[in-house]
Coordinates of C-alpha atoms and ligand atoms in Angstrom, one line a residue:
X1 CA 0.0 0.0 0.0
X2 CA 1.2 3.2 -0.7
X3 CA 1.5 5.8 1.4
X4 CA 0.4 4.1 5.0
X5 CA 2.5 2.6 7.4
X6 CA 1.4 -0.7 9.4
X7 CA 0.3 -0.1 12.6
X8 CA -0.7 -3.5 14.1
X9 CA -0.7 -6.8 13.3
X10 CA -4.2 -9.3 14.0
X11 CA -4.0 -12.5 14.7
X12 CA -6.6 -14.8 13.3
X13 CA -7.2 -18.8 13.9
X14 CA -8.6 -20.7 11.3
X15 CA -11.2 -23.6 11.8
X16 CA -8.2 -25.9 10.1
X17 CA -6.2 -24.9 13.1
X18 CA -3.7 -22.5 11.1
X19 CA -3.4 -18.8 12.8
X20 CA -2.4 -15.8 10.1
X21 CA -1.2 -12.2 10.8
X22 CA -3.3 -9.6 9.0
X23 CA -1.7 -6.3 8.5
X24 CA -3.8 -3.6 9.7
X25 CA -2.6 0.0 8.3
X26 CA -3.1 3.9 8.7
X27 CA -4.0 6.0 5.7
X28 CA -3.2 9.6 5.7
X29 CA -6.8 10.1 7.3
X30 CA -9.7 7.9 8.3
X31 CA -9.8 4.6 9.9
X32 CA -6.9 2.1 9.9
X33 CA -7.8 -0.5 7.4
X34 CA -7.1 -4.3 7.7
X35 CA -5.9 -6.3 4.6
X36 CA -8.3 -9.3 4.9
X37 CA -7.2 -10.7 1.3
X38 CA -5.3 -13.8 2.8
X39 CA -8.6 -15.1 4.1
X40 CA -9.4 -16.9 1.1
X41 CA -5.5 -18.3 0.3
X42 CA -4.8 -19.1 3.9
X43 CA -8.0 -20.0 5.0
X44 CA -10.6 -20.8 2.2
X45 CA -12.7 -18.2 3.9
X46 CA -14.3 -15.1 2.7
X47 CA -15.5 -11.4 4.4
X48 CA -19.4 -11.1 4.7
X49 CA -20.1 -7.2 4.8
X50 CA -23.7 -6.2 3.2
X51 CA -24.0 -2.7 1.6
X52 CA -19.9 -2.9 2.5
X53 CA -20.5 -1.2 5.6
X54 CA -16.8 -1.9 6.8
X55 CA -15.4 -2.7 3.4
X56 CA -12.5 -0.7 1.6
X57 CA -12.8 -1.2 -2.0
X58 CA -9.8 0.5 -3.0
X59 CA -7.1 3.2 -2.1
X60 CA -7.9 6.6 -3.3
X61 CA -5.9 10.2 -3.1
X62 CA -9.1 12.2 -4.3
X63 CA -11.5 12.9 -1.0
X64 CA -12.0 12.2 2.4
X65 CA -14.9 12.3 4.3
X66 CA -15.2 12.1 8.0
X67 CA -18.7 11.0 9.2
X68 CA -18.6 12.2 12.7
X69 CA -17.1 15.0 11.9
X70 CA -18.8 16.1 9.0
X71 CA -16.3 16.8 7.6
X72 CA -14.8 16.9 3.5
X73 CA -12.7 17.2 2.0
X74 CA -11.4 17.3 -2.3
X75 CA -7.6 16.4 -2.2
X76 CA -7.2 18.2 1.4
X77 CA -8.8 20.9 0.7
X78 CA -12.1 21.8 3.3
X79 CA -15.0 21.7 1.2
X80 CA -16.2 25.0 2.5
X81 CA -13.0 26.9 1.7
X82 CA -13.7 25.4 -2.1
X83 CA -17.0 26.8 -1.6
X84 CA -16.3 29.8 -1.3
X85 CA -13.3 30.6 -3.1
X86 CA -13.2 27.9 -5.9
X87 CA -15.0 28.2 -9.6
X88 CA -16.4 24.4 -10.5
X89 CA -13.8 24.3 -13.1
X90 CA -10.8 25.4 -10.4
X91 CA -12.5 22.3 -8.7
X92 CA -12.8 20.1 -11.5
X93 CA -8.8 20.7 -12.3
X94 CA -8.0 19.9 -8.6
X95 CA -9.8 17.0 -8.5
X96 CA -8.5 16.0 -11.8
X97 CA -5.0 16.7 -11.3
X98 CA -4.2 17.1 -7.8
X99 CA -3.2 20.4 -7.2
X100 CA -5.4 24.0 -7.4
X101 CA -4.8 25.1 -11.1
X102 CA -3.2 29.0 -11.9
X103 CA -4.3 31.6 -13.7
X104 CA -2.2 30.1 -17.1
X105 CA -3.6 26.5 -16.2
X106 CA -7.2 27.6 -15.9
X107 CA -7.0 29.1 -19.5
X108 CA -6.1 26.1 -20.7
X109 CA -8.2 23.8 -19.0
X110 CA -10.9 25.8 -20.7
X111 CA -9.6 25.7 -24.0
X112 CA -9.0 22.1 -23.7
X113 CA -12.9 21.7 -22.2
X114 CA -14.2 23.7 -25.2
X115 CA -12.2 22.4 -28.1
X116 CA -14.8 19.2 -26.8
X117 CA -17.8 21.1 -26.4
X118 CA -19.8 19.7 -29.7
X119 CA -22.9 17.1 -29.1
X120 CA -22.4 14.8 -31.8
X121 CA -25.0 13.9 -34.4
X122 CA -25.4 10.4 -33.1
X123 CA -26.2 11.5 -30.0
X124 CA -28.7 14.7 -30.5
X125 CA -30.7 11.3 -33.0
X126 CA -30.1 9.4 -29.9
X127 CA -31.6 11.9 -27.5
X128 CA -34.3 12.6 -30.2
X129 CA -35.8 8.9 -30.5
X130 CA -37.3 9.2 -26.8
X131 CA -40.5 10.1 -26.0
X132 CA -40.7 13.4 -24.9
X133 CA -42.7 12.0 -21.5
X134 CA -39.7 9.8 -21.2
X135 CA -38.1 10.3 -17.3
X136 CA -34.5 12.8 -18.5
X137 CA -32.0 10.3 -17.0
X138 CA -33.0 7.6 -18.7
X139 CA -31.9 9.7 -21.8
X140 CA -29.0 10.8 -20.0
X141 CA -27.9 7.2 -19.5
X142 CA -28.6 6.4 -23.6
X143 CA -26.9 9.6 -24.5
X144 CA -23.6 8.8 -22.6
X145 CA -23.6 4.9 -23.7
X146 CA -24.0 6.4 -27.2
X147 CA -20.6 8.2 -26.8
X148 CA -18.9 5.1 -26.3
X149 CA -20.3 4.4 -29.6
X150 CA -18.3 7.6 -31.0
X151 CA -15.1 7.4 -29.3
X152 CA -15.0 3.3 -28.3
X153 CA -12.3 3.0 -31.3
X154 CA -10.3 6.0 -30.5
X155 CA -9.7 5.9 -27.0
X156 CA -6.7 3.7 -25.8
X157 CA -7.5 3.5 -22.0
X158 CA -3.7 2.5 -21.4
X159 CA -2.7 6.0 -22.8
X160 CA -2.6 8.7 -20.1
X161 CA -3.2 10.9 -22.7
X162 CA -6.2 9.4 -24.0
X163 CA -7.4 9.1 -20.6
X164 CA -7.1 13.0 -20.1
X165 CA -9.0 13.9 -23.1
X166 CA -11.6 11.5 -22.0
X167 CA -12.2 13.2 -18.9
X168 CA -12.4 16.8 -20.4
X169 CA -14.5 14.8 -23.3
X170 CA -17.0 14.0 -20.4
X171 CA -16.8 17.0 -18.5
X172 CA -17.4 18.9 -21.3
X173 CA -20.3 17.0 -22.8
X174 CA -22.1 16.5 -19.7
X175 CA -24.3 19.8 -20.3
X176 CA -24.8 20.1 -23.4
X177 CA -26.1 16.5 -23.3
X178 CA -28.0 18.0 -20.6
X179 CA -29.4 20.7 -22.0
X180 CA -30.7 19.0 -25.3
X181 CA -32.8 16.8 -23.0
X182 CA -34.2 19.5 -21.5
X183 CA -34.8 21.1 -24.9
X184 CA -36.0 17.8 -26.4
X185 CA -38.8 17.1 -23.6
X186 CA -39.7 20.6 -23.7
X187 CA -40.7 20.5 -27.7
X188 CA -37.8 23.4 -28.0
X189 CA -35.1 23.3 -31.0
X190 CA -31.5 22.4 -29.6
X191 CA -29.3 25.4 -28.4
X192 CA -25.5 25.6 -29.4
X193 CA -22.6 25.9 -26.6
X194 CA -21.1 29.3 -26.5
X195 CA -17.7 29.6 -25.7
X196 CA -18.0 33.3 -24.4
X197 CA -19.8 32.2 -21.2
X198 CA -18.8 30.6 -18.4
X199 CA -19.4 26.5 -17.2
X200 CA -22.5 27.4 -15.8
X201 CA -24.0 30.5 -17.2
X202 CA -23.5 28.4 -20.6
X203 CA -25.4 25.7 -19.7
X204 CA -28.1 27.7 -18.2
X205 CA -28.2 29.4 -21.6
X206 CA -28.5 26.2 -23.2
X207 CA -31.1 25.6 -21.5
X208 CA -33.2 28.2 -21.0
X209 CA -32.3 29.9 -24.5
X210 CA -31.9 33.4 -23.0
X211 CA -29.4 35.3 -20.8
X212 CA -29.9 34.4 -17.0
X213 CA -29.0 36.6 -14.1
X214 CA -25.2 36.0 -13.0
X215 CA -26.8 35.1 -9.4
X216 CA -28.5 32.3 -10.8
X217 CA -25.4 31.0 -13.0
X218 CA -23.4 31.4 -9.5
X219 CA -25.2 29.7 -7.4
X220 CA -25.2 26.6 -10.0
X221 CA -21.3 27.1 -9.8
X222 CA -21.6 26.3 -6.1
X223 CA -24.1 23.5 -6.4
X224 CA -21.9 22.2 -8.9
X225 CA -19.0 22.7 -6.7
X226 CA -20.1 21.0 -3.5
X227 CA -21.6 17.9 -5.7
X228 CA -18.6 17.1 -7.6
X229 CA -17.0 14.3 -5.8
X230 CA -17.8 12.3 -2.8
X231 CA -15.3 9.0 -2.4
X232 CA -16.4 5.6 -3.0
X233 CA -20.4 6.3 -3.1
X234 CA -22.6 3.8 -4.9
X235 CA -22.4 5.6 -8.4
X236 CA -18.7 6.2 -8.4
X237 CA -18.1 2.5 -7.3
X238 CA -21.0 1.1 -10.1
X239 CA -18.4 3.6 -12.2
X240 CA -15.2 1.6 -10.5
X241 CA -16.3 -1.6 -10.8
X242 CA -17.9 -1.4 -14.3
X243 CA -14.5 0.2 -15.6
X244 CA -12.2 -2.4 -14.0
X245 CA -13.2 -4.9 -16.5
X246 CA -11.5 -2.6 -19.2
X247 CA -14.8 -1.3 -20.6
X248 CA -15.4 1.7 -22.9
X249 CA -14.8 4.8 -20.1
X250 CA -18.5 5.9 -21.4
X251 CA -20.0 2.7 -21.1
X252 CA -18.8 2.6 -17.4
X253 CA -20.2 6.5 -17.0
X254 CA -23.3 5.5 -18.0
X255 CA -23.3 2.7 -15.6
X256 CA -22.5 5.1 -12.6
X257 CA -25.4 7.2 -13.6
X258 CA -27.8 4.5 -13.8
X259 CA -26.7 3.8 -10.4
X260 CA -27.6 7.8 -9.4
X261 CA -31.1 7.8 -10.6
X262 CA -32.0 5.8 -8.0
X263 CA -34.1 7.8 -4.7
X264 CA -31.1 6.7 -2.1
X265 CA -28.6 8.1 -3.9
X266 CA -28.9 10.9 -6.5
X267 CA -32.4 10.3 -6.8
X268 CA -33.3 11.8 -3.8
X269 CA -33.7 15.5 -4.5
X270 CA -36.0 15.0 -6.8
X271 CA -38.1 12.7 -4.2
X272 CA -37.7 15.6 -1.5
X273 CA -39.3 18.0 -3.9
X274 CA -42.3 15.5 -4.4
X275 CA -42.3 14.7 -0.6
X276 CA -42.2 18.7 0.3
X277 CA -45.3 19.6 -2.2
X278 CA -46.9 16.2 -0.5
X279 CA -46.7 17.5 3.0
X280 CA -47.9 21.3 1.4
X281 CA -48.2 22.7 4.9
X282 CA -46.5 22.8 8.1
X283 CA -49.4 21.2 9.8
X284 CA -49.0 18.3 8.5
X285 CA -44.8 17.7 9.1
X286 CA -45.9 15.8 12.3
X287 CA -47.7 13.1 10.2
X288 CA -45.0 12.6 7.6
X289 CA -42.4 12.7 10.5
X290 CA -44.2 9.7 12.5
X291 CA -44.5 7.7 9.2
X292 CA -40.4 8.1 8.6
X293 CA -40.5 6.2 12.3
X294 CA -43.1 3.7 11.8
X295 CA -41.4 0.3 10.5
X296 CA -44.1 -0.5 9.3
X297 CA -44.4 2.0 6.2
X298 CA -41.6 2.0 3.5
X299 CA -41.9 6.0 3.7
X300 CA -38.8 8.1 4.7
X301 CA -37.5 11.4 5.2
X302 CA -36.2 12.1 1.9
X303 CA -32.7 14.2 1.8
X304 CA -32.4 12.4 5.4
X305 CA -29.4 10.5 6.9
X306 CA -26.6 8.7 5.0
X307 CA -24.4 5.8 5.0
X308 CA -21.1 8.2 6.1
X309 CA -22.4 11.0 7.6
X310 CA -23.1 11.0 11.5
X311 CA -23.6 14.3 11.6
X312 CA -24.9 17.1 9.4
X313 CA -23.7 17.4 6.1
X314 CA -21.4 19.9 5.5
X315 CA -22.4 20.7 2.2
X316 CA -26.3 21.4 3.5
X317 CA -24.9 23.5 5.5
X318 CA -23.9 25.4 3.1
X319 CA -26.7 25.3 0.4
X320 CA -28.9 25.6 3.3
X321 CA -27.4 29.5 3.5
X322 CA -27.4 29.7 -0.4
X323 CA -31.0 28.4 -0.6
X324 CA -31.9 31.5 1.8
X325 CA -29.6 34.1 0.5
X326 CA -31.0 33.1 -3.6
X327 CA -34.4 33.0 -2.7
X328 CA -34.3 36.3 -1.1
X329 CA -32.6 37.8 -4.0
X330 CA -34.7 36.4 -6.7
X331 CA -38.3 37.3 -4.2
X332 CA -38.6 33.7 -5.7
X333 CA -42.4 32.2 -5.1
X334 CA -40.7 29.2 -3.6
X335 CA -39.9 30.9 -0.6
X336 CA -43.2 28.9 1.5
X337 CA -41.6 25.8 0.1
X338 CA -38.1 26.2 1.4
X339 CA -39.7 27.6 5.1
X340 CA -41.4 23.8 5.0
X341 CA -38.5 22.5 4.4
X342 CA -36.9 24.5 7.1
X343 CA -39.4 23.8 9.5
X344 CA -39.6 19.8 8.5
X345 CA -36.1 20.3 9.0
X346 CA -36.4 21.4 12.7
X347 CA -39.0 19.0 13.8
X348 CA -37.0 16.2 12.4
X349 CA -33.7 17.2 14.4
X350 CA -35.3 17.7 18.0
X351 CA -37.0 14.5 17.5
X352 CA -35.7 11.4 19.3
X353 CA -35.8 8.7 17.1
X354 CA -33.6 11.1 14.6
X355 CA -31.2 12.2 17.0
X356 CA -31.0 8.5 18.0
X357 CA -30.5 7.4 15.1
X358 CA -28.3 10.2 13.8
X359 CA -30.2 10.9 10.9
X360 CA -29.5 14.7 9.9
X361 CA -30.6 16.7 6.2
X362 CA -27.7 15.3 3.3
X363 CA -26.8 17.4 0.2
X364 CA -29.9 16.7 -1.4
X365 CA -32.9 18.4 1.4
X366 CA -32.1 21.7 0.1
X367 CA -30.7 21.4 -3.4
X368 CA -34.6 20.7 -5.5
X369 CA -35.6 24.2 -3.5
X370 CA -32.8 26.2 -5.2
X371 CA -33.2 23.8 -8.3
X372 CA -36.5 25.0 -8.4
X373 CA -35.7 28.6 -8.2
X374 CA -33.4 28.6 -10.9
X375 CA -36.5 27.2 -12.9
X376 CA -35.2 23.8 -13.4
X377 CA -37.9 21.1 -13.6
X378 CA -38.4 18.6 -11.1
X379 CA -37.5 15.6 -13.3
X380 CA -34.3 17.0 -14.3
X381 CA -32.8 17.9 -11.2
X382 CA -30.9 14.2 -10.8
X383 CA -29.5 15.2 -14.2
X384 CA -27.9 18.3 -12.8
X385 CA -26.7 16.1 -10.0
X386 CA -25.4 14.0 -12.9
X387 CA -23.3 17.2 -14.4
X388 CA -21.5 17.9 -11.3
X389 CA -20.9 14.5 -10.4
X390 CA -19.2 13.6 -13.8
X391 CA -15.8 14.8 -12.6
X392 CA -16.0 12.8 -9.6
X393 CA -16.7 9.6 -11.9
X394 CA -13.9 10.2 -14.4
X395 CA -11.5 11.0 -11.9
X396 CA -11.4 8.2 -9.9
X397 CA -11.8 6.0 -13.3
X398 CA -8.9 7.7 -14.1
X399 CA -7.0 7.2 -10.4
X400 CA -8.3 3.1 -10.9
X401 CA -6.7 2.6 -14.6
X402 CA -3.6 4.0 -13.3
X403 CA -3.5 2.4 -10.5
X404 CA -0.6 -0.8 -11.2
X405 CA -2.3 -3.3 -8.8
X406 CA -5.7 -2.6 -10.9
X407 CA -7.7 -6.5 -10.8
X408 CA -11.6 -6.8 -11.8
X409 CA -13.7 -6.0 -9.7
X410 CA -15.1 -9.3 -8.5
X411 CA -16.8 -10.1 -5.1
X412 CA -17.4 -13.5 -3.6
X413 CA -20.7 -14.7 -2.2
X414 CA -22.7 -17.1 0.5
X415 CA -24.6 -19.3 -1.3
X416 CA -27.3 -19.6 0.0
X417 CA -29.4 -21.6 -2.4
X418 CA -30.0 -25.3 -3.4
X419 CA -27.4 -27.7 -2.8
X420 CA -26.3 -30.4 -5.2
X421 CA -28.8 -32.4 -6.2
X422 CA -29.6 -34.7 -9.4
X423 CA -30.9 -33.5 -12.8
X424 CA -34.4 -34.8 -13.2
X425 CA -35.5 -35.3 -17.0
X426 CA -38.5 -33.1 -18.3
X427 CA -41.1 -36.2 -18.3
X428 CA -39.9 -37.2 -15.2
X429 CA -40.7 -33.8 -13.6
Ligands
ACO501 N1 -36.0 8.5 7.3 C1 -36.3 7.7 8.3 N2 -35.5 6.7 8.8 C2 -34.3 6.6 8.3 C3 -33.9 7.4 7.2 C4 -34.7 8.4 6.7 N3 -34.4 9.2 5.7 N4 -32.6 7.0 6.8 C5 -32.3 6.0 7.6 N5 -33.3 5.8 8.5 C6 -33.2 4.8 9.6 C7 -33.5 3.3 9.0 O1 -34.8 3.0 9.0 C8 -32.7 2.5 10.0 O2 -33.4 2.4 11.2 P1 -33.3 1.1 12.2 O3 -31.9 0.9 12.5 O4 -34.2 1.4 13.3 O5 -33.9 0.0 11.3 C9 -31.4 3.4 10.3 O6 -31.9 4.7 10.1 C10 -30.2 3.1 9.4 O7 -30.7 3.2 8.1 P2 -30.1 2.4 6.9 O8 -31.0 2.4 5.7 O9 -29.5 1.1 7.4 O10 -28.8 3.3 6.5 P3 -28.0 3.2 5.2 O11 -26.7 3.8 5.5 O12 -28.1 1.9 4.6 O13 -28.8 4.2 4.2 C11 -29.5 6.2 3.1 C12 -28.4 5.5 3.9 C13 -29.8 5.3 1.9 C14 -29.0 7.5 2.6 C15 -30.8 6.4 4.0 O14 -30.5 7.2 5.0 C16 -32.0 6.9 3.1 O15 -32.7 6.1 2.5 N6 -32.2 8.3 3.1 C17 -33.2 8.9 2.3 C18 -32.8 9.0 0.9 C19 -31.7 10.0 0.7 O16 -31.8 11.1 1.1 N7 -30.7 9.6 -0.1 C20 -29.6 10.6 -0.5 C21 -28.3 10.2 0.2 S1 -27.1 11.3 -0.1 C22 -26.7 11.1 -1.8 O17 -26.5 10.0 -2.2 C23 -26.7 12.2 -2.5

């Protein structure tokens, strides 16, 4: 392992009687992590850990998150400081090369972005055969696969350099892709990128096909910003695992955000929009709160609690100021929705079976308010997630196929189902 140093050594009997030492090491940050991989050779055993709540899937130099904390942070920087200071694309070239970029090293990054800001024809036909009713991500997902299609031949996934133009490719794309879905479900022709405008204020163009309001196009920048990585969630690791196979970088992308869409991951701020107009009035937050208790009904407090986090999410902090400060500044109507949400917020947090539990609001309570604002519909908004989250996925595909002791991705199992038993022909049935 690279940069850790062993701290302790375990020492584990077998049922055949044979005792092994597991090495047990300290990353940078984070808990010490044991390397359990001799289980199998030594001991023709293997690790049971469902939803790998204690599992390590890999090394990574990208983000760090402390659950009790609540803290995070994109190559050691605090994610607040990014916040505040950072452009997405500053973030986008730290997360994709390591470092903060300067002012020469910007400029280039957003050359390099726009020479690959085109939507190809396949894809626009692609995005074009869907229904307009059709839910956005499942275009999204079709769209991105269709790239793989375009560049499949062309990219050498063993060449660094290849891998680099991927990853602007993808970062680059992502809105425009975006954008035409938007345009397509909406019955409106396709707008064109343009490369006078900024990340955001272009796609928001794109979009809307008319000039927005700097304050909107900034506080997308900081939505972006504070979605754009997040470790080894279950879309990055659907992106991980997919790409360790040696698949097409696309196809993998599009397997990550298939693995978004769904309401306990990315999904969710569109289902805390549908929950909040559900609940329509503070009056009736007690009810929905005592059905995210009962066991007995599937509901749940949607843009509630998370695998990592312990504590509240530092990044709802923050949108949770930004939701205030936008909505003010626009006089936006949604202004009774976000004071529900507030309020839903409050009752939630001095209740005991959330404070037992430790459930507090994630990235995702607040973001559909300011989604909303900036006039995004509600079917779209995991797509936005999508955008922002697309550096996250290419950079840690790119940290993985870099990576010399890359193997497939390829967990064991209990079986748990019939034992051997004797083929019995069809008649005999
Ligand atoms: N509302 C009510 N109870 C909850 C909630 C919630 N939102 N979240 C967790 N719990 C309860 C569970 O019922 C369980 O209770 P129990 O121990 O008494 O049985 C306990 O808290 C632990 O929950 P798990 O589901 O085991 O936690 P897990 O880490 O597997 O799930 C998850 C995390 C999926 C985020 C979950 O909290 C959830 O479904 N939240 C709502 C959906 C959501 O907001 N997802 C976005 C996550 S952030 C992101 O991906 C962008």
């Amino acid at each position: 392992m690279t940069n850790q140093k062993q701290v302790n050594e375990l020492e584990l009997k077998g049922e055949n009687g044979k005792t092994i030492k597991l090495a047990v090491r300290q990353p940078v940050l984070g808990a010490p992590g044991m390397e359990i991989s001799p289980l199998f050779s030594e001991f023709g055993m293997v690790a049971y850990d469902p939803g790998f709540a204690s599992t390590a899937s890999c090394e990574s130099a990208i983000t760090y998150l402390d659950g009790a904390r609540g803290e995070l942070l994109f190559r050691g920087y605090p994610i607040a400081q990014l916040a505040e200071h950072c452009s997405f694309l500053e973030v986008c070239f730290l997360l994709l090369h390591g470092e903060l970029p300067n002012q020469a090293e910007l400029e280039a990054f957003k050359r390099d972005l726009g020479r690959e800001a085109v939507l190809e024809p396949s894809v626009r036909r692609v995005i074009e055969s869907f229904p307009v009713e059709s839910h956005p991500m499942a275009m999204l997902i079709s769209a991105v696969a269709a790239l793989a299609g375009v560049y499949h031949d062309s990219t050498d996934i063993h060449d660094p350099v290849a891998r680099t133009r991927f990853a602007n490719q993808a970062i680059a794309k992502m809105p425009i892709i975006a954008a035409a879905i938007h345009r397509h479900r909406t019955g409106q022709a396709i707008e064109s990128p343009r490369s006078d405008l900024s990340y955001t204020q272009n796609f928001l163009h794109m979009t809307f096909g008319s000039p927005v309001a700097d304050v909107s196009a900034q506080a997308l920048d900081l939505l972006f910003v504070l979605h754009a990585d997040h470790s080894q969630n279950a879309s990055t690791s659907t992106v991980r695992l997919a790409g360790s196979s040696g698949t097409d970088p696309y196809a993998a992308l599009a397997a990550g955000i298939a693995s978004l869409w769904g309401p306990a991951h990315g999904g969710a701020n569109e289902a805390v929009l549908r929950m909040l107009n559900e609940i329509g009035s503070a009056d009736r937050i007690e009810h929905f709160v005592a059905r995210a208790k009962d066991r007995n009904d599937p509901f749940r407090l949607m843009g509630f609690g998370h695998r990592v986090y312990k504590n509240y999410d530092p990044r709802a902090m923050i949108i949770r100021q930004m939701a205030h400060d936008l909505l003010q500044h626009l006089g936006s109507r949604d202004e009774p929705l976000f004071e529900l949400a507030m309020q839903l917020e409050s009752k939630a947090l001095e209740d005991e079976y959330f404070v037992s539990h430790k459930l507090y609001p994630n990235v995702d309570f607040y973001s559909g308010v300011i989604y909303r604002a900036l006039g995004i519909p509600v079917e779209m908004f995991t797509v936005m997630f999508a955008i922002a989250r697309t550096v996250g996925w290419v950079t840690h595909w790119q940290e993985m196929i870099a990576d010399p002791k890359l193997r497939i991705g390829r967990p064991r199992q209990l079986y748990i189902g019939a034992a051997r038993r004797e083929f019995v022909p069809l008649g005999q049935r």
